[in-house]
Coordinates of C-alpha atoms and ligand atoms in Angstrom, one line a residue:
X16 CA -178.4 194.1 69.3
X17 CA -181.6 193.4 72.0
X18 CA -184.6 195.3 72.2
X19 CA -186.4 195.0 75.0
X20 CA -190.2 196.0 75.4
X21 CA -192.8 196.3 78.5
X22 CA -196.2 196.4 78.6
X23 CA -197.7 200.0 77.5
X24 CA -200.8 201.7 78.4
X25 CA -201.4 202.7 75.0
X26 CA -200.5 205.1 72.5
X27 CA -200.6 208.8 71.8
X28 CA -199.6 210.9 69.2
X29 CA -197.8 212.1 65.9
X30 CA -195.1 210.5 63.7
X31 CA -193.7 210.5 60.4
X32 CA -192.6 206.8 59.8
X33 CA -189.4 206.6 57.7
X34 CA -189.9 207.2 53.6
X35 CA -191.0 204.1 51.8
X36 CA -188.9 201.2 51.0
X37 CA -190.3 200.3 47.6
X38 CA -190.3 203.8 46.3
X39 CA -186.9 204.8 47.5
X40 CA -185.2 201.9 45.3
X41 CA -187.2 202.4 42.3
X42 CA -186.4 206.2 42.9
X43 CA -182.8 205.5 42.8
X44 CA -182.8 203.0 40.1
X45 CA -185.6 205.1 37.6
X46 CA -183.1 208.3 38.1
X47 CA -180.2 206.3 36.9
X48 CA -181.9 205.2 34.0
X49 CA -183.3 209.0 33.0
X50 CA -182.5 211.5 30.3
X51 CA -181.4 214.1 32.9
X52 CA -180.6 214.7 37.1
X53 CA -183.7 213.6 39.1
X54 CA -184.3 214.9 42.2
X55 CA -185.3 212.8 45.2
X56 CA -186.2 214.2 48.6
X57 CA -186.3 212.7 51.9
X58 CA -185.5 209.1 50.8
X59 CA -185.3 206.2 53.3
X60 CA -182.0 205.9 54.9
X61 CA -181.4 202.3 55.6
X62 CA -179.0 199.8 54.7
X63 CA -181.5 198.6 51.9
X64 CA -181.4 201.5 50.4
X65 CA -177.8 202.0 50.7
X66 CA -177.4 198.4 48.6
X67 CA -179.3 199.7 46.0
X68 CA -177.6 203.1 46.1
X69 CA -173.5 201.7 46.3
X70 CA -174.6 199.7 42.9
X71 CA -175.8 201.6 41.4
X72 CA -172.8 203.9 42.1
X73 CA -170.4 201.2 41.3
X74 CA -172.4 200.9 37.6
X75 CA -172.1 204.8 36.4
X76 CA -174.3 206.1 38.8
X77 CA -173.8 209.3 40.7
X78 CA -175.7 210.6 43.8
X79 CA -175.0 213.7 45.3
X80 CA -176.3 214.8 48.4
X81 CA -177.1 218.6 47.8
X82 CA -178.7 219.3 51.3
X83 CA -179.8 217.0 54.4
X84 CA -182.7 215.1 52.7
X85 CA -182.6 215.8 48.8
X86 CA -180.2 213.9 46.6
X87 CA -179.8 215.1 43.0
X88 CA -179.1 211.4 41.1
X89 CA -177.2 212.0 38.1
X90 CA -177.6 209.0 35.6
X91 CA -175.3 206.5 34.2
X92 CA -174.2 207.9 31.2
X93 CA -172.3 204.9 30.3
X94 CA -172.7 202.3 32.2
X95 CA -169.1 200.4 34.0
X96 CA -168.1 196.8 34.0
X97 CA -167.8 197.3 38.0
X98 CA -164.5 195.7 40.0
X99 CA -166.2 193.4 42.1
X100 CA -169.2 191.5 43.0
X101 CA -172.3 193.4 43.6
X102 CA -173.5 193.4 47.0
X103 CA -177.4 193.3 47.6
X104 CA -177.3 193.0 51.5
X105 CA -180.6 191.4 53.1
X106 CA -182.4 193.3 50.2
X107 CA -184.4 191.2 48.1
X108 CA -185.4 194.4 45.6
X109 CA -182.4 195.4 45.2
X110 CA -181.3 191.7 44.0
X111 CA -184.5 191.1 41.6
X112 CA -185.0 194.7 40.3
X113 CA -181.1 194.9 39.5
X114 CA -181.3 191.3 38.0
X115 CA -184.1 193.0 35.3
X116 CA -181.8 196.4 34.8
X117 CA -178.3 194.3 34.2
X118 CA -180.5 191.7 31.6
X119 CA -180.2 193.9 28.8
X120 CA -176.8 195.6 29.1
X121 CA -173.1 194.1 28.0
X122 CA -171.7 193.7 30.9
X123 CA -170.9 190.6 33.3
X124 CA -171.7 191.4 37.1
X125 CA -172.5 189.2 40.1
X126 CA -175.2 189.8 42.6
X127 CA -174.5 188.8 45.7
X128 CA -176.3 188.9 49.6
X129 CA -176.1 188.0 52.9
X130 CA -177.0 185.1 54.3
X131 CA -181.0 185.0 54.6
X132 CA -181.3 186.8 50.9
X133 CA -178.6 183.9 49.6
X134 CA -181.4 181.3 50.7
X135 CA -184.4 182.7 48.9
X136 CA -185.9 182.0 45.7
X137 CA -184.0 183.7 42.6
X138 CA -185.3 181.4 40.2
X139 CA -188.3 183.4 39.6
X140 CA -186.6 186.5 38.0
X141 CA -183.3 184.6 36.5
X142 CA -186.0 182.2 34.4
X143 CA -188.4 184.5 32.9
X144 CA -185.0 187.1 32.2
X145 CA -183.4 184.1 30.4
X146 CA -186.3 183.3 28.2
X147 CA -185.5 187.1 27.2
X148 CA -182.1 186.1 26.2
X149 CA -180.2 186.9 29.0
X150 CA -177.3 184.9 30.6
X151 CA -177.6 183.8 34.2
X152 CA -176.0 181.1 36.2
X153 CA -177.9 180.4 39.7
X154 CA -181.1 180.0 41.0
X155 CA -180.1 181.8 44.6
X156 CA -177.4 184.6 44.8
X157 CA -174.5 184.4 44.0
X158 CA -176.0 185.3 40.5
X159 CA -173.9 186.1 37.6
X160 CA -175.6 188.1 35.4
X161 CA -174.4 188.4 31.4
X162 CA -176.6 190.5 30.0
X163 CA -177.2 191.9 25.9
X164 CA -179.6 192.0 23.5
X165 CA -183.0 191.1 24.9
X166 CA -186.3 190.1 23.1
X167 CA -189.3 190.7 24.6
X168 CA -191.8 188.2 25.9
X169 CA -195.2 187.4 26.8
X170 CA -194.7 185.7 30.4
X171 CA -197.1 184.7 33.1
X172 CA -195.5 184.7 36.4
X173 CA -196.6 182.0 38.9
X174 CA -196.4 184.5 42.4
X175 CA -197.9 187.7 42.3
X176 CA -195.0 189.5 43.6
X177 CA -194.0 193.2 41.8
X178 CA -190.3 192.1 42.1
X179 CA -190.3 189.5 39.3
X180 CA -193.5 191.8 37.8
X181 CA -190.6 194.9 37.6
X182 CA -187.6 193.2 37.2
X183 CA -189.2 192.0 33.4
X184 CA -190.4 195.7 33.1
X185 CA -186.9 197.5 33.4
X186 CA -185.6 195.0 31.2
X187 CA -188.2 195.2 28.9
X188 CA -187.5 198.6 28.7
X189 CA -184.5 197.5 26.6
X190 CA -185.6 194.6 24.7
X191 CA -186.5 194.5 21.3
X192 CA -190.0 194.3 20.7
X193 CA -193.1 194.3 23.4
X194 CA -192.8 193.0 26.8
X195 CA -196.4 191.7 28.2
X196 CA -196.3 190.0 31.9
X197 CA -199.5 188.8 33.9
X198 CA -199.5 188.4 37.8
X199 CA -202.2 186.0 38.7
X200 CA -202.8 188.5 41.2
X201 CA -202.7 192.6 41.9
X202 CA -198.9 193.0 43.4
X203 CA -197.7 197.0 44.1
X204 CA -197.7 198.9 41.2
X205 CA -195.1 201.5 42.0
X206 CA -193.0 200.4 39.4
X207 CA -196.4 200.9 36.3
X208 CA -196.9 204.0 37.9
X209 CA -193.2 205.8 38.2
X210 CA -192.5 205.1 34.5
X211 CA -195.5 206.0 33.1
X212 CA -195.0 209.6 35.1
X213 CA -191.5 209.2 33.4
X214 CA -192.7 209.1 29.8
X215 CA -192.7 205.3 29.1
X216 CA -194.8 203.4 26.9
X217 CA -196.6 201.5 29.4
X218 CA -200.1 199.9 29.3
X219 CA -202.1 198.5 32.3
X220 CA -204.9 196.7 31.6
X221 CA -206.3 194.3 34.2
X222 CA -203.2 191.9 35.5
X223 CA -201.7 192.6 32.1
X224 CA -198.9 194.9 31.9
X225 CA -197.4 195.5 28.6
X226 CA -194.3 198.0 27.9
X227 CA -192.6 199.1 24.5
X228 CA -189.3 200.1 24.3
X229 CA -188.1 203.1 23.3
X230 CA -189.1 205.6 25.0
X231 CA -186.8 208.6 26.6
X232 CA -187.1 208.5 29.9
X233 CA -187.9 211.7 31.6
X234 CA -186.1 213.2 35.0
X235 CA -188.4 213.6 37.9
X236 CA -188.5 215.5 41.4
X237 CA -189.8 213.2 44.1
X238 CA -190.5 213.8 47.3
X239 CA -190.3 210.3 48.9
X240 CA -193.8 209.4 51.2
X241 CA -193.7 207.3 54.4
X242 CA -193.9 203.5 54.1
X243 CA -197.3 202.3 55.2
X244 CA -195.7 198.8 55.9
X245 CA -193.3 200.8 58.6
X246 CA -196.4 202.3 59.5
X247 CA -198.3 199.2 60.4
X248 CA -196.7 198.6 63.8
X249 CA -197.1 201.7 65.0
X250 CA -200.8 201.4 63.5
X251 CA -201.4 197.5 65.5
X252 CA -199.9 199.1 69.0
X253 CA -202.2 201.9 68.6
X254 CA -205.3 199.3 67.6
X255 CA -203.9 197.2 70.6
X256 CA -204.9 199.5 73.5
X257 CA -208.5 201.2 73.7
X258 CA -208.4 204.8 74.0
X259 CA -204.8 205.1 71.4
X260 CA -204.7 207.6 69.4
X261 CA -202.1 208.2 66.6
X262 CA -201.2 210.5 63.6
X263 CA -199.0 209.4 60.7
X264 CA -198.2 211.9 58.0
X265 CA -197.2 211.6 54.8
X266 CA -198.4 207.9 54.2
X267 CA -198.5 206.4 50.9
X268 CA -201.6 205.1 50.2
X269 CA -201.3 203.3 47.0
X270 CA -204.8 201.0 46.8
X271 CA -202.2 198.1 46.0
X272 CA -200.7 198.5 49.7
X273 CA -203.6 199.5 51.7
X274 CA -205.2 196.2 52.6
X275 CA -203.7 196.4 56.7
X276 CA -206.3 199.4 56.1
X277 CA -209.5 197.1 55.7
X278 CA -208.1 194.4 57.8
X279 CA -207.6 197.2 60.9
X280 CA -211.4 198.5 60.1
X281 CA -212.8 194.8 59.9
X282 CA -210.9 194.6 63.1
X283 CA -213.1 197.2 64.7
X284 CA -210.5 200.1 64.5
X285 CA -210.9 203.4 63.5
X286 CA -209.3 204.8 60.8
X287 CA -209.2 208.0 59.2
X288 CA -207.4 209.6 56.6
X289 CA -206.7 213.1 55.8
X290 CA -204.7 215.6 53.9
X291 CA -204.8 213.1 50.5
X292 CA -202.8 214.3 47.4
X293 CA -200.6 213.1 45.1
X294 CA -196.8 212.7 44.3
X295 CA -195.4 211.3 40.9
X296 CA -198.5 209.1 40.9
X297 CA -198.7 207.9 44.2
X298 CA -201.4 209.1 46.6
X299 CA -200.4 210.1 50.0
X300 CA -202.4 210.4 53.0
X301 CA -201.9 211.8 56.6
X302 CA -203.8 208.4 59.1
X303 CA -205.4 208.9 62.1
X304 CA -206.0 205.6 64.1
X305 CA -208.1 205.6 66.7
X306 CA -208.0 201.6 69.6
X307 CA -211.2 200.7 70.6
X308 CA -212.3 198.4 73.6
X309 CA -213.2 195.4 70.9
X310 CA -211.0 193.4 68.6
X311 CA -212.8 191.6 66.0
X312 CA -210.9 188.7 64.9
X313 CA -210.1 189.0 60.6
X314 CA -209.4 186.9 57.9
X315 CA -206.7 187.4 55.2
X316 CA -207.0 185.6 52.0
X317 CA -207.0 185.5 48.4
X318 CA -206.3 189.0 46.1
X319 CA -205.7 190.9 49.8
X320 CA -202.5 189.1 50.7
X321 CA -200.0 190.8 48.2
X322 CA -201.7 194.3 49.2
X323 CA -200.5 193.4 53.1
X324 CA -197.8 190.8 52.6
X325 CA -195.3 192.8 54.6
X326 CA -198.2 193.6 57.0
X327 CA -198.9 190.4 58.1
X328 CA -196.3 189.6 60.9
X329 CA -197.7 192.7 62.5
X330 CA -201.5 191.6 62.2
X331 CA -201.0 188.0 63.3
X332 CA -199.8 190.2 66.5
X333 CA -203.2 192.1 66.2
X334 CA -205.3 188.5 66.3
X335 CA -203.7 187.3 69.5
X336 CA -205.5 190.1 71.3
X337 CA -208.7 189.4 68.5
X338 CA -212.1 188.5 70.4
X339 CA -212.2 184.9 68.5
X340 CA -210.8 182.9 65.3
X341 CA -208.5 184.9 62.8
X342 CA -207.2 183.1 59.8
X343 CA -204.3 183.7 57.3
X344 CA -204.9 181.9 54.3
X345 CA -203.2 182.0 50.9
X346 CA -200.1 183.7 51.8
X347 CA -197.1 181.1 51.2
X348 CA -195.3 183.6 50.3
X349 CA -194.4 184.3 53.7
X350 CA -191.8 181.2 53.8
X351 CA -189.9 182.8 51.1
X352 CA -189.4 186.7 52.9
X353 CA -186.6 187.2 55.0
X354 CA -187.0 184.7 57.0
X355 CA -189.7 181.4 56.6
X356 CA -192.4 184.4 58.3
X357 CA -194.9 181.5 59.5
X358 CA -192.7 179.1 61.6
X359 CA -190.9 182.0 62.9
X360 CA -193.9 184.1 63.8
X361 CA -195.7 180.9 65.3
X362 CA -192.5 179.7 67.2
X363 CA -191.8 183.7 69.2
X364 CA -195.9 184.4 69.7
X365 CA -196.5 180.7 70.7
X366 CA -193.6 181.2 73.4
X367 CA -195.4 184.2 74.8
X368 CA -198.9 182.5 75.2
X369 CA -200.3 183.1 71.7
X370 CA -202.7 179.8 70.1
X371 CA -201.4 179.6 67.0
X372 CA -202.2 176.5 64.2
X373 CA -199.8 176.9 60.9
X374 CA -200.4 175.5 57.8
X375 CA -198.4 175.7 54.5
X376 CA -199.9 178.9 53.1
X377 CA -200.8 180.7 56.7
X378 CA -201.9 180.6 60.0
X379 CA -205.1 180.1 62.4
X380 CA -205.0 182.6 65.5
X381 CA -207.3 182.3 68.4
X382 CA -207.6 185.2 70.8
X383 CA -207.8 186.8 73.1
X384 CA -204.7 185.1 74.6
X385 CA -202.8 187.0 77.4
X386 CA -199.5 187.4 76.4
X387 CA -196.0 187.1 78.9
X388 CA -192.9 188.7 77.9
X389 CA -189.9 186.2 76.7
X390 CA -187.0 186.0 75.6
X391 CA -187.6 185.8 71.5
X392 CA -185.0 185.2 68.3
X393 CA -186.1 187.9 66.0
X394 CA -184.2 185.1 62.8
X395 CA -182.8 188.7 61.3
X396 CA -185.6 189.3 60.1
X397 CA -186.4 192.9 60.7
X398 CA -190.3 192.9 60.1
X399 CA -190.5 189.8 62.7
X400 CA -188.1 191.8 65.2
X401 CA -190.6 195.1 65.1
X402 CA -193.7 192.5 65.3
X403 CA -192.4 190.9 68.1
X404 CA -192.0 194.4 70.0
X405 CA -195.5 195.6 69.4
X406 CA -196.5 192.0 71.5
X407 CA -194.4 192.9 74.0
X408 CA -196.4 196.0 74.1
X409 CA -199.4 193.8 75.6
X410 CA -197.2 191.3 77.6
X411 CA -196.5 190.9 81.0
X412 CA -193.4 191.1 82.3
X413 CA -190.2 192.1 79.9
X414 CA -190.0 191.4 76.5
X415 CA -186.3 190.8 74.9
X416 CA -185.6 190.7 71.0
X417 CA -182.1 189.5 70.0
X418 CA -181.2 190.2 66.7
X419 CA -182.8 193.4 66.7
X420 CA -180.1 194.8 64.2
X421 CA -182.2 193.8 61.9
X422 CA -184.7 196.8 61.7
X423 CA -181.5 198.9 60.5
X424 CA -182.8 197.4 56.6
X425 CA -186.5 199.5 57.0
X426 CA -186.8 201.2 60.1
X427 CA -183.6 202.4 61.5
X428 CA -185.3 204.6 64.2
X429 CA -188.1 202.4 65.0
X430 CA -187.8 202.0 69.1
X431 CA -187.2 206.4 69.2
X432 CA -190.8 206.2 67.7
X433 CA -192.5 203.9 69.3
X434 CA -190.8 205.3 72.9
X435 CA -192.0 208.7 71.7
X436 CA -195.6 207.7 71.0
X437 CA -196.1 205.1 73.8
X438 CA -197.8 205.8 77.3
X439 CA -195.7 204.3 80.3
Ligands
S3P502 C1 -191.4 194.6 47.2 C2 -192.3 193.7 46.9 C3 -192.8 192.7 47.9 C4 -192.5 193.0 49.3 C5 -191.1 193.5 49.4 C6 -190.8 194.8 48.6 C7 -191.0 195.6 46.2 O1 -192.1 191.5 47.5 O2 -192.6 191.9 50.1 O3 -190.8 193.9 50.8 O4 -190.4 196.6 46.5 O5 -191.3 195.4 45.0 P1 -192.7 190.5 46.3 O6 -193.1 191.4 45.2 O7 -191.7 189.5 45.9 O8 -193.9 189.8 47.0

């Protein structure tokens, strides 16, 4: 599939950006680990979410869908030696999360992906999992998984990344003894904060996150908030043209995803939020973002990055059109997401005009660099695809994205929102 974007005048307008990512898998997973039917309203529909969803079906799991947007997940009561391999898609959650949930039970199951989650680092779950006890053969997917008695363990993980941090969690849950594991680094805490509403023994103190087993699990009702990090393009087009104005309702606004929020006020852009509450332990916002005529180039570093590390595609966009020297620094995780996130970017914005200088853990960005529309390899990643049609927003001439299928694994109906907020 090709997108194709032309320059806009700017933005105006109201959306609801599709239900978060993060919480809709731990949503389904959580509910199929309860003592009872949760209930979870408007979840994201994407084929991320659908991975995580079929296995959990094909393990015990049931989910009916009782109206348009609310599914009632009943829990594996037993859980079943399923037929085949298990098949994660492009979704690297749904590989490490299910990694920690098979660790502790009897059963022998095979994770498996598509070709960009096949390449990426699985060595970072499968090792701390197998110091618990667990059986698992490969350090990238396909990863066989033989899972039993666990023991828990006091483990330091090298990246902070709440994958590896939640995949030793849920199988902590099920281990015998105390679980304790230390991010050098705040990652989400969506996981720490779903079980704890759920009834688990779960203590957070610092970078320290300790869990007992034991505990029942409580059913919830969740009503499922919109994903900031869908949020954030919508958020740089807006920041990209002076004058912009855009609502987004229904934001999560957990403190541990919020840094595109400082980096767009650094920036010079106004943001405003409204309407905060909050749902199962998440706060929720309604945003109101507001271009102005100057970009102030940003820096990323340090304990931001894993607050923004989705986001970061989308801001290096943002620094193009920056008034002077924007740096990335510290964010090597990027080479490990769907795609290797730094040569890709650089490679697509360099080919439309952008000054960019890479470097192991990031990038330098000097703007303000007009930008010309291109012909651009999105590399199937879906957060480079969406980043690379908020430039085109600023480009002259036409913009064309191949591999634009992509954004079906977050955002299915990104282009009908951007089209319904842009100004020809
Ligand atoms: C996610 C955590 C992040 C993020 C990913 C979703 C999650 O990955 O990049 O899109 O749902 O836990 P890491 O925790 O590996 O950095």
């Amino acid at each position: 599939m090709v997108m194709r974007v032309r320059r806009f005048a700017g933005v105006e307008g109201q959306v609801r950006p599709p239900s978060d990512k993060s919480l809709t898998h731990r949503a389904y997973m959580l509910g199929a680990l309860a003592n009872g039917q949760s209930r979870v309203r408007s979840p994201l529909e994407s084929e991320d979410a659908h991975a995580t969803r079929s296995i959990l079906t094909a393990l015990g799991a049931r989910f009916e869908q009782v109206s348009s947007n609310e599914v009632v997940v009943h829990p594996c009561a037993e859980w079943h030696q399923p037929d085949g391999p298990l098949d994660c898609g492009n979704s690297g959650t749904t590989m490490r999360l299910m990694a920690g949930l098979l660790a502790a039970r009897p059963l022998d199951c095979t994770l498996t992906g598509d070709a960009s989650l096949s390449r990426r680092p699985m060595k970072r779950v499968a090792e701390p999992l197998r110091l618990m006890g667990a059986q698992i053969d490969g350090d990238t997917a396909p990863l066989r998984i033989r899972g039993g008695h666990l023991h828990g363990i006091d483990y330091a993980t090298p990246v902070a990344s709440a994958q590896i941090k939640s995949a030793i969690l849920l199988a902590g849950l099920l281990a015998e003894g105390v679980t304790r594991v230390t991010e050098p680094a705040q990652s989400r805490d969506h996981t720490e904060r779903m079980l704890t509403a759920m009834g688990a023994i779960l203590i957070c103190e610092g970078l320290t996150t300790t869990v007992q087993p034991g505990a029942q699990l409580k059913p919830f009702e969740f009503e499922v908030p919109a994903d900031i990090s869908s949020a954030a393009f919508l958020m740089v087009a807006a920041a990209l043209a002076p004058g912009s104005h855009l609502e987004l309702l229904d934001v999560s606004i957990n403190p541990t995803r919020t840094g595109i929020l400082s980096v767009l006020r650094e920036a010079g852009v106004l943001v405003a939020q409204d309407r905060t509450r909050e749902v199962l332990g998440e706060p929720v916002a309604d945003l109101l973002i507001q271009g102005q005529e100057l970009i102030r180039p940003f820096t990323i570093a340090g304990d931001l990055v894993p607050t923004l590390i989705d986001e970061i595609p989308v801001l290096a966009v943002l620094a193009t059109q920056a008034e002077g020297v924007s740096h990335i620094r510290d964010a090597a995780e990027l080479r490990v997401k769907e795609s290797d996130r730094i040569d890709k970017l650089a490679e697509g914005l360099r080919a439309m005009g952008a000054e960019i200088e890479t470097h192991p853990d990031g990038m330098i960005i000097s703007g303000p660099t007009p930008l010309r529309g291109v012909t651009i390899d999105a590399a199937g990643d879906h957060r480079l695809a969406m980043a690379f049609a908020v430039a085109g927003l600023v480009a002259e001439g036409e913009t064309v994205i191949e591999g634009a299928e992509s954004v079906a694994t977050s955002y299915p109906d990104f282009e009908r929102d951007l089209w319904r907020i842009c100004l020809a």
